[in-house]
PDB file of C-alpha atoms in Angstrom:
ATOM      1  CA  MET A 968      18.978 -46.404  -8.939  1.00 48.00           C
ATOM      2  CA  HIS A 969      21.255 -44.525 -11.339  1.00 45.00           C
ATOM      3  CA  ARG A 970      24.328 -45.175  -9.193  1.00 51.00           C
ATOM      4  CA  PHE A 971      23.373 -48.819  -8.673  1.00 46.00           C
ATOM      5  CA  SER A 972      22.920 -49.481 -12.403  1.00 46.00           C
ATOM      6  CA  ASP A 973      26.195 -47.686 -13.116  1.00 53.00           C
ATOM      7  CA  MET A 974      27.995 -49.855 -10.550  1.00 48.00           C
ATOM      8  CA  LEU A 975      26.362 -52.960 -11.994  1.00 48.00           C
ATOM      9  CA  SER A 976      27.479 -52.034 -15.489  1.00 52.00           C
ATOM     10  CA  ARG A 977      31.089 -51.556 -14.360  1.00 53.00           C
ATOM     11  CA  SER A 978      31.011 -54.733 -12.302  1.00 54.00           C
ATOM     12  CA  LEU A 979      29.666 -57.040 -15.013  1.00 54.00           C
ATOM     13  CA  GLY A 980      31.401 -55.331 -17.921  1.00 54.00           C
ATOM     14  CA  SER A 981      32.137 -57.731 -20.764  1.00 57.00           C
ATOM     15  CA  ASN A 982      30.115 -60.521 -19.107  1.00 59.00           C
ATOM     16  CA  LEU A 983      26.917 -58.903 -20.382  1.00 56.00           C
ATOM     17  CA  ASP A 984      25.550 -60.027 -23.718  1.00 61.00           C
ATOM     18  CA  LYS A 985      24.202 -57.446 -26.184  1.00 61.00           C
ATOM     19  CA  THR A 986      20.562 -57.699 -25.020  1.00 66.00           C
ATOM     20  CA  ASP A 987      21.438 -57.437 -21.310  1.00 56.00           C
ATOM     21  CA  ALA A 988      23.696 -54.473 -22.027  1.00 57.00           C
ATOM     22  CA  GLU A 989      20.861 -52.702 -23.844  1.00 58.00           C
ATOM     23  CA  TYR A 990      18.473 -53.340 -20.919  1.00 54.00           C
ATOM     24  CA  LEU A 991      21.010 -52.018 -18.428  1.00 51.00           C
ATOM     25  CA  ASP A 992      21.637 -48.986 -20.634  1.00 59.00           C
ATOM     26  CA  PHE A 993      17.906 -48.287 -20.702  1.00 50.00           C
ATOM     27  CA  ILE A 994      17.677 -48.531 -16.892  1.00 54.00           C
ATOM     28  CA  THR A 995      20.708 -46.272 -16.435  1.00 57.00           C
ATOM     29  CA  ASN A 996      19.436 -43.590 -18.815  1.00 55.00           C
ATOM     30  CA  SER A 997      15.888 -43.716 -17.442  1.00 49.00           C
ATOM     31  CA  SER A 998      17.062 -43.401 -13.844  1.00 52.00           C
ATOM     32  CA  LYS A 999      19.310 -40.463 -14.757  1.00 53.00           C
ATOM     33  CA  ARG A1000      16.379 -38.674 -16.449  1.00 47.00           C
ATOM     34  CA  LEU A1001      14.250 -39.309 -13.353  1.00 47.00           C
ATOM     35  CA  TYR A1002      16.985 -37.965 -11.079  1.00 46.00           C
ATOM     36  CA  ASP A1003      17.347 -34.836 -13.233  1.00 49.00           C
ATOM     37  CA  LEU A1004      13.565 -34.328 -13.225  1.00 42.00           C
ATOM     38  CA  VAL A1005      13.389 -34.569  -9.415  1.00 47.00           C
ATOM     39  CA  GLU A1006      16.215 -32.014  -9.176  1.00 55.00           C
ATOM     40  CA  LYS A1007      14.337 -29.629 -11.487  1.00 48.00           C
ATOM     41  CA  ILE A1008      11.105 -30.036  -9.503  1.00 47.00           C
ATOM     42  CA  LEU A1009      12.967 -29.247  -6.280  1.00 53.00           C
ATOM     43  CA  ASP A1010      14.492 -26.151  -7.902  1.00 57.00           C
ATOM     44  CA  PHE A1011      11.032 -25.070  -9.068  1.00 49.00           C
ATOM     45  CA  SER A1012       9.460 -25.559  -5.625  1.00 56.00           C
ATOM     46  CA  GLN A1013      12.186 -23.484  -3.979  1.00 58.00           C
ATOM     47  CA  VAL A1014      11.655 -20.454  -6.225  1.00 57.00           C
ATOM     48  CA  ASN A1015       8.645 -19.339  -4.176  1.00 61.00           C
ATOM     49  CA  MET A1016      10.000 -20.653  -0.878  1.00 60.00           C
ATOM     50  CA  LYS A1017      13.471 -19.121  -0.844  1.00 66.00           C
ATOM     51  CA  GLU A1018      14.037 -15.684   0.606  1.00 74.00           C
ATOM     52  CA  PHE A1019      14.037 -12.868  -1.940  1.00 77.00           C
ATOM     53  CA  HIS A1020      17.396 -11.038  -1.977  1.00 84.00           C
ATOM     54  CA  LEU A1021      17.322  -7.845  -4.023  1.00 90.00           C
ATOM     55  CA  THR A1022      20.618  -6.331  -5.067  1.00 91.00           C
ATOM     56  CA  LYS A1023      22.093  -4.312  -7.938  1.00 94.00           C
ATOM     57  CA  VAL A1024      23.174  -6.712 -10.691  1.00 96.00           C
ATOM     58  CA  ASN A1025      25.237  -6.051 -13.811  1.00 97.00           C
ATOM     59  CA  ILE A1026      23.384  -8.110 -16.431  1.00 97.00           C
ATOM     60  CA  ASN A1027      26.345  -7.877 -18.832  1.00 97.00           C
ATOM     61  CA  GLN A1028      28.377  -9.867 -16.308  1.00 97.00           C
ATOM     62  CA  THR A1029      25.488 -12.295 -15.823  1.00 96.00           C
ATOM     63  CA  VAL A1030      25.367 -13.083 -19.548  1.00 96.00           C
ATOM     64  CA  ASP A1031      29.167 -13.414 -19.752  1.00 96.00           C
ATOM     65  CA  LEU A1032      29.101 -15.920 -16.883  1.00 94.00           C
ATOM     66  CA  ILE A1033      26.347 -17.954 -18.555  1.00 93.00           C
ATOM     67  CA  LYS A1034      28.279 -17.964 -21.848  1.00 93.00           C
ATOM     68  CA  SER A1035      31.230 -19.400 -19.944  1.00 92.00           C
ATOM     69  CA  ASP A1036      29.098 -21.972 -18.096  1.00 88.00           C
ATOM     70  CA  LEU A1037      27.420 -23.127 -21.330  1.00 88.00           C
ATOM     71  CA  SER A1038      30.545 -22.878 -23.502  1.00 88.00           C
ATOM     72  CA  SER A1039      30.566 -26.586 -24.428  1.00 86.00           C
ATOM     73  CA  LEU A1040      26.909 -26.526 -25.491  1.00 83.00           C
ATOM     74  CA  ILE A1041      27.416 -23.235 -27.330  1.00 87.00           C
ATOM     75  CA  ASN A1042      30.435 -24.566 -29.234  1.00 86.00           C
ATOM     76  CA  ILE A1043      28.667 -27.796 -30.194  1.00 82.00           C
ATOM     77  CA  GLY A1044      25.683 -25.798 -31.449  1.00 79.00           C
ATOM     78  CA  ASN A1045      27.954 -23.445 -33.406  1.00 85.00           C
ATOM     79  CA  CYS A1046      26.282 -20.490 -31.689  1.00 90.00           C
ATOM     80  CA  ALA A1047      27.026 -16.779 -31.761  1.00 92.00           C
ATOM     81  CA  ILE A1048      25.695 -14.813 -28.791  1.00 94.00           C
ATOM     82  CA  SER A1049      25.639 -11.018 -28.747  1.00 95.00           C
ATOM     83  CA  TYR A1050      24.118  -8.510 -26.367  1.00 96.00           C
ATOM     84  CA  SER A1051      23.592  -4.765 -26.181  1.00 95.00           C
ATOM     85  CA  GLY A1052      22.006  -2.150 -23.966  1.00 95.00           C
ATOM     86  CA  LEU A1053      21.865  -4.386 -20.887  1.00 97.00           C
ATOM     87  CA  PRO A1054      21.578  -2.564 -17.556  1.00 96.00           C
ATOM     88  CA  LYS A1055      24.623  -2.423 -15.294  1.00 95.00           C
ATOM     89  CA  GLU A1056      22.497  -1.959 -12.181  1.00 94.00           C
ATOM     90  CA  LEU A1057      19.299  -3.989 -12.366  1.00 95.00           C
ATOM     91  CA  ILE A1058      17.574  -4.349  -9.004  1.00 93.00           C
ATOM     92  CA  CYS A1059      16.722  -8.052  -8.782  1.00 92.00           C
ATOM     93  CA  ASP A1060      17.512 -11.347  -7.092  1.00 91.00           C
ATOM     94  CA  LYS A1061      20.888 -12.178  -8.640  1.00 92.00           C
ATOM     95  CA  HIS A1062      20.565 -15.981  -8.563  1.00 89.00           C
ATOM     96  CA  LEU A1063      16.965 -16.087  -9.780  1.00 91.00           C
ATOM     97  CA  ILE A1064      17.625 -13.744 -12.718  1.00 95.00           C
ATOM     98  CA  HIS A1065      20.693 -15.820 -13.587  1.00 92.00           C
ATOM     99  CA  SER A1066      18.371 -18.846 -13.851  1.00 90.00           C
ATOM    100  CA  VAL A1067      16.061 -16.966 -16.230  1.00 94.00           C
ATOM    101  CA  PHE A1068      18.831 -16.003 -18.638  1.00 96.00           C
ATOM    102  CA  GLN A1069      20.447 -19.433 -18.420  1.00 92.00           C
ATOM    103  CA  ASN A1070      17.157 -21.161 -19.287  1.00 90.00           C
ATOM    104  CA  LEU A1071      16.376 -18.840 -22.199  1.00 94.00           C
ATOM    105  CA  ILE A1072      19.883 -18.980 -23.670  1.00 94.00           C
ATOM    106  CA  GLY A1073      20.127 -22.748 -23.145  1.00 89.00           C
ATOM    107  CA  ASN A1074      16.770 -23.278 -24.869  1.00 87.00           C
ATOM    108  CA  ALA A1075      17.807 -21.115 -27.817  1.00 89.00           C
ATOM    109  CA  VAL A1076      20.884 -23.307 -28.278  1.00 87.00           C
ATOM    110  CA  LYS A1077      18.967 -26.585 -27.894  1.00 83.00           C
ATOM    111  CA  PHE A1078      16.146 -25.625 -30.251  1.00 77.00           C
ATOM    112  CA  LYS A1079      18.295 -24.375 -33.129  1.00 76.00           C
ATOM    113  CA  ALA A1080      16.568 -24.803 -36.471  1.00 62.00           C
ATOM    114  CA  ASN A1081      19.105 -26.846 -38.453  1.00 72.00           C
ATOM    115  CA  GLU A1082      22.823 -27.172 -39.084  1.00 74.00           C
ATOM    116  CA  ASN A1083      23.136 -23.431 -39.752  1.00 77.00           C
ATOM    117  CA  PRO A1084      24.860 -21.355 -37.052  1.00 86.00           C
ATOM    118  CA  CYS A1085      22.669 -20.502 -34.082  1.00 89.00           C
ATOM    119  CA  ILE A1086      22.382 -16.727 -33.608  1.00 93.00           C
ATOM    120  CA  ILE A1087      21.204 -15.326 -30.269  1.00 95.00           C
ATOM    121  CA  ASN A1088      20.840 -11.633 -29.482  1.00 96.00           C
ATOM    122  CA  ILE A1089      19.999 -10.279 -26.042  1.00 98.00           C
ATOM    123  CA  SER A1090      18.853  -6.700 -25.689  1.00 98.00           C
ATOM    124  CA  CYS A1091      17.115  -4.392 -23.255  1.00 97.00           C
ATOM    125  CA  GLU A1092      14.904  -1.364 -23.783  1.00 95.00           C
ATOM    126  CA  PRO A1093      14.159   0.860 -20.779  1.00 92.00           C
ATOM    127  CA  THR A1094      10.718   2.438 -20.537  1.00 87.00           C
ATOM    128  CA  ASP A1095       9.327   4.896 -17.999  1.00 84.00           C
ATOM    129  CA  ASN A1096       9.147   2.332 -15.209  1.00 90.00           C
ATOM    130  CA  THR A1097      10.355  -1.028 -16.537  1.00 94.00           C
ATOM    131  CA  PHE A1098      13.186  -2.740 -18.361  1.00 96.00           C
ATOM    132  CA  LEU A1099      12.014  -4.742 -21.385  1.00 97.00           C
ATOM    133  CA  PHE A1100      14.414  -7.611 -22.120  1.00 98.00           C
ATOM    134  CA  THR A1101      14.439  -9.589 -25.369  1.00 98.00           C
ATOM    135  CA  VAL A1102      16.232 -12.881 -26.025  1.00 97.00           C
ATOM    136  CA  ALA A1103      15.958 -13.413 -29.793  1.00 96.00           C
ATOM    137  CA  ASP A1104      17.101 -16.439 -31.794  1.00 94.00           C
ATOM    138  CA  ASN A1105      16.905 -17.846 -35.316  1.00 91.00           C
ATOM    139  CA  GLY A1106      15.755 -21.277 -34.155  1.00 88.00           C
ATOM    140  CA  MET A1107      12.787 -23.569 -34.750  1.00 86.00           C
ATOM    141  CA  GLY A1108      10.161 -21.100 -33.566  1.00 85.00           C
ATOM    142  CA  VAL A1109       6.908 -21.798 -31.741  1.00 83.00           C
ATOM    143  CA  ASN A1110       3.489 -22.285 -33.295  1.00 81.00           C
ATOM    144  CA  GLU A1111       1.082 -19.489 -32.309  1.00 85.00           C
ATOM    145  CA  LYS A1112      -1.389 -21.891 -30.676  1.00 84.00           C
ATOM    146  CA  ASP A1113       1.381 -23.260 -28.409  1.00 80.00           C
ATOM    147  CA  GLN A1114       2.879 -19.960 -27.280  1.00 77.00           C
ATOM    148  CA  GLY A1115       0.917 -19.818 -24.035  1.00 79.00           C
ATOM    149  CA  LYS A1116       1.335 -23.508 -23.240  1.00 85.00           C
ATOM    150  CA  ILE A1117       5.143 -23.476 -23.188  1.00 86.00           C
ATOM    151  CA  PHE A1118       5.141 -21.626 -19.847  1.00 86.00           C
ATOM    152  CA  GLU A1119       3.141 -24.408 -18.172  1.00 83.00           C
ATOM    153  CA  MET A1120       4.729 -27.121 -16.020  1.00 67.00           C
ATOM    154  CA  PHE A1121       5.935 -30.254 -17.869  1.00 49.00           C
ATOM    155  CA  GLU A1122       4.911 -28.836 -21.258  1.00 56.00           C
ATOM    156  CA  ARG A1123       7.278 -30.130 -23.944  1.00 55.00           C
ATOM    157  CA  LEU A1124       6.448 -29.350 -27.576  1.00 58.00           C
ATOM    158  CA  ASN A1125       9.298 -31.434 -28.995  1.00 55.00           C
ATOM    159  CA  PRO A1126       9.799 -34.705 -27.047  1.00 51.00           C
ATOM    160  CA  SER A1127      12.729 -35.633 -29.302  1.00 50.00           C
ATOM    161  CA  ILE A1128      14.809 -32.898 -27.626  1.00 49.00           C
ATOM    162  CA  SER A1129      15.886 -33.598 -24.062  1.00 51.00           C
ATOM    163  CA  GLY A1130      14.381 -31.481 -21.310  1.00 49.00           C
ATOM    164  CA  SER A1131      12.145 -31.531 -18.248  1.00 52.00           C
ATOM    165  CA  GLY A1132       9.422 -29.101 -19.359  1.00 61.00           C
ATOM    166  CA  ILE A1133      10.030 -27.076 -16.206  1.00 78.00           C
ATOM    167  CA  GLY A1134      12.507 -24.378 -17.290  1.00 84.00           C
ATOM    168  CA  LEU A1135      10.076 -21.884 -18.831  1.00 90.00           C
ATOM    169  CA  ALA A1136       7.543 -22.402 -16.038  1.00 88.00           C
ATOM    170  CA  MET A1137      10.332 -21.527 -13.601  1.00 88.00           C
ATOM    171  CA  CYS A1138      11.210 -18.430 -15.645  1.00 92.00           C
ATOM    172  CA  LYS A1139       7.579 -17.305 -15.495  1.00 93.00           C
ATOM    173  CA  MET A1140       7.435 -17.735 -11.729  1.00 90.00           C
ATOM    174  CA  ILE A1141      10.712 -15.853 -11.210  1.00 92.00           C
ATOM    175  CA  ILE A1142       9.703 -12.936 -13.429  1.00 94.00           C
ATOM    176  CA  GLU A1143       6.303 -12.682 -11.740  1.00 92.00           C
ATOM    177  CA  ARG A1144       7.997 -12.655  -8.327  1.00 90.00           C
ATOM    178  CA  HIS A1145       9.853  -9.576  -9.539  1.00 92.00           C
ATOM    179  CA  GLY A1146       6.555  -7.984 -10.584  1.00 92.00           C
ATOM    180  CA  GLY A1147       7.126  -8.487 -14.311  1.00 94.00           C
ATOM    181  CA  LYS A1148       5.661 -10.474 -17.206  1.00 95.00           C
ATOM    182  CA  ILE A1149       7.131 -12.915 -19.726  1.00 96.00           C
ATOM    183  CA  TRP A1150       5.878 -13.952 -23.172  1.00 96.00           C
ATOM    184  CA  VAL A1151       7.096 -15.129 -26.574  1.00 94.00           C
ATOM    185  CA  GLU A1152       6.690 -13.669 -30.053  1.00 94.00           C
ATOM    186  CA  SER A1153       7.414 -16.323 -32.655  1.00 91.00           C
ATOM    187  CA  GLU A1154       6.592 -17.872 -35.982  1.00 87.00           C
ATOM    188  CA  LEU A1155       7.207 -21.543 -36.700  1.00 86.00           C
ATOM    189  CA  GLY A1156      10.471 -21.954 -38.579  1.00 84.00           C
ATOM    190  CA  LYS A1157      11.425 -18.286 -38.193  1.00 87.00           C
ATOM    191  CA  GLY A1158      12.909 -18.047 -34.739  1.00 90.00           C
ATOM    192  CA  SER A1159      11.601 -16.670 -31.447  1.00 93.00           C
ATOM    193  CA  LYS A1160      11.769 -13.551 -29.323  1.00 96.00           C
ATOM    194  CA  PHE A1161      11.319 -14.270 -25.629  1.00 96.00           C
ATOM    195  CA  LYS A1162      10.452 -11.029 -23.879  1.00 97.00           C
ATOM    196  CA  PHE A1163      10.110 -10.176 -20.221  1.00 97.00           C
ATOM    197  CA  THR A1164       9.806  -7.064 -18.098  1.00 96.00           C
ATOM    198  CA  ILE A1165      11.377  -6.176 -14.767  1.00 95.00           C
ATOM    199  CA  PRO A1166      10.194  -3.037 -12.943  1.00 94.00           C
ATOM    200  CA  GLN A1167      12.938  -0.454 -12.508  1.00 89.00           C
ATOM    201  CA  ASN A1168      12.008  -0.231  -8.830  1.00 78.00           C
ATOM    202  CA  VAL A1169      11.235  -3.770  -7.685  1.00 69.00           C
ATOM    203  CA  SER A1170      11.459  -2.765  -4.053  1.00 61.00           C
ATOM    204  CA  THR A1171      12.849   0.009  -1.899  1.00 49.00           C
ATOM    205  CA  ARG A1172      14.694  -2.640   0.177  1.00 49.00           C
ATOM    206  CA  ILE A1173      18.021  -3.679  -1.341  1.00 47.00           C
ATOM    207  CA  ASP A1174      20.584  -6.070   0.133  1.00 50.00           C
ATOM    208  CA  LEU A1175      23.964  -4.343  -0.165  1.00 44.00           C
TER     209      LEU A1175
END
């Protein structure tokens, strides 16, 4: 539908009056949102279905790659991203963990509080048997009563900001597949700290 409406728009061009153009715009945008939602649902369904490949991952490189991938969004949001203490050899599924960090960083950029610079800090604290990761921001924050709900499918606390409501649910599933937990510590208007754990020994089987 999205491609058809796009072709129709290009074909008719200036022959459309203002009202028809607005209708066609609505159809095009709605179909694109539907397409994006279907893609996200497929990604979510594959998290549990795809084979689990454990390898040693340098999380510093993972974050650098995400910063490059999201550079346009980061520049528009006037964001500063820093990180420290990240493990150079985390045993995990490389692509799934990449998705977790990309979702958390992308959300921090999207949900910035105002026109002030967006500040994101990513850190890791090793314990006896786990790595505790924190993705902290100075954004809008999350009301205490909503902090559990945001990890549910299709849960969107701010409909005015684009999104599928699937990203955090996917993060939760990925972290739990690794044997960890994810949660948020936040106060409305005072930023958020998304925290998750990954066991230091996810499995004895590693794909080299």
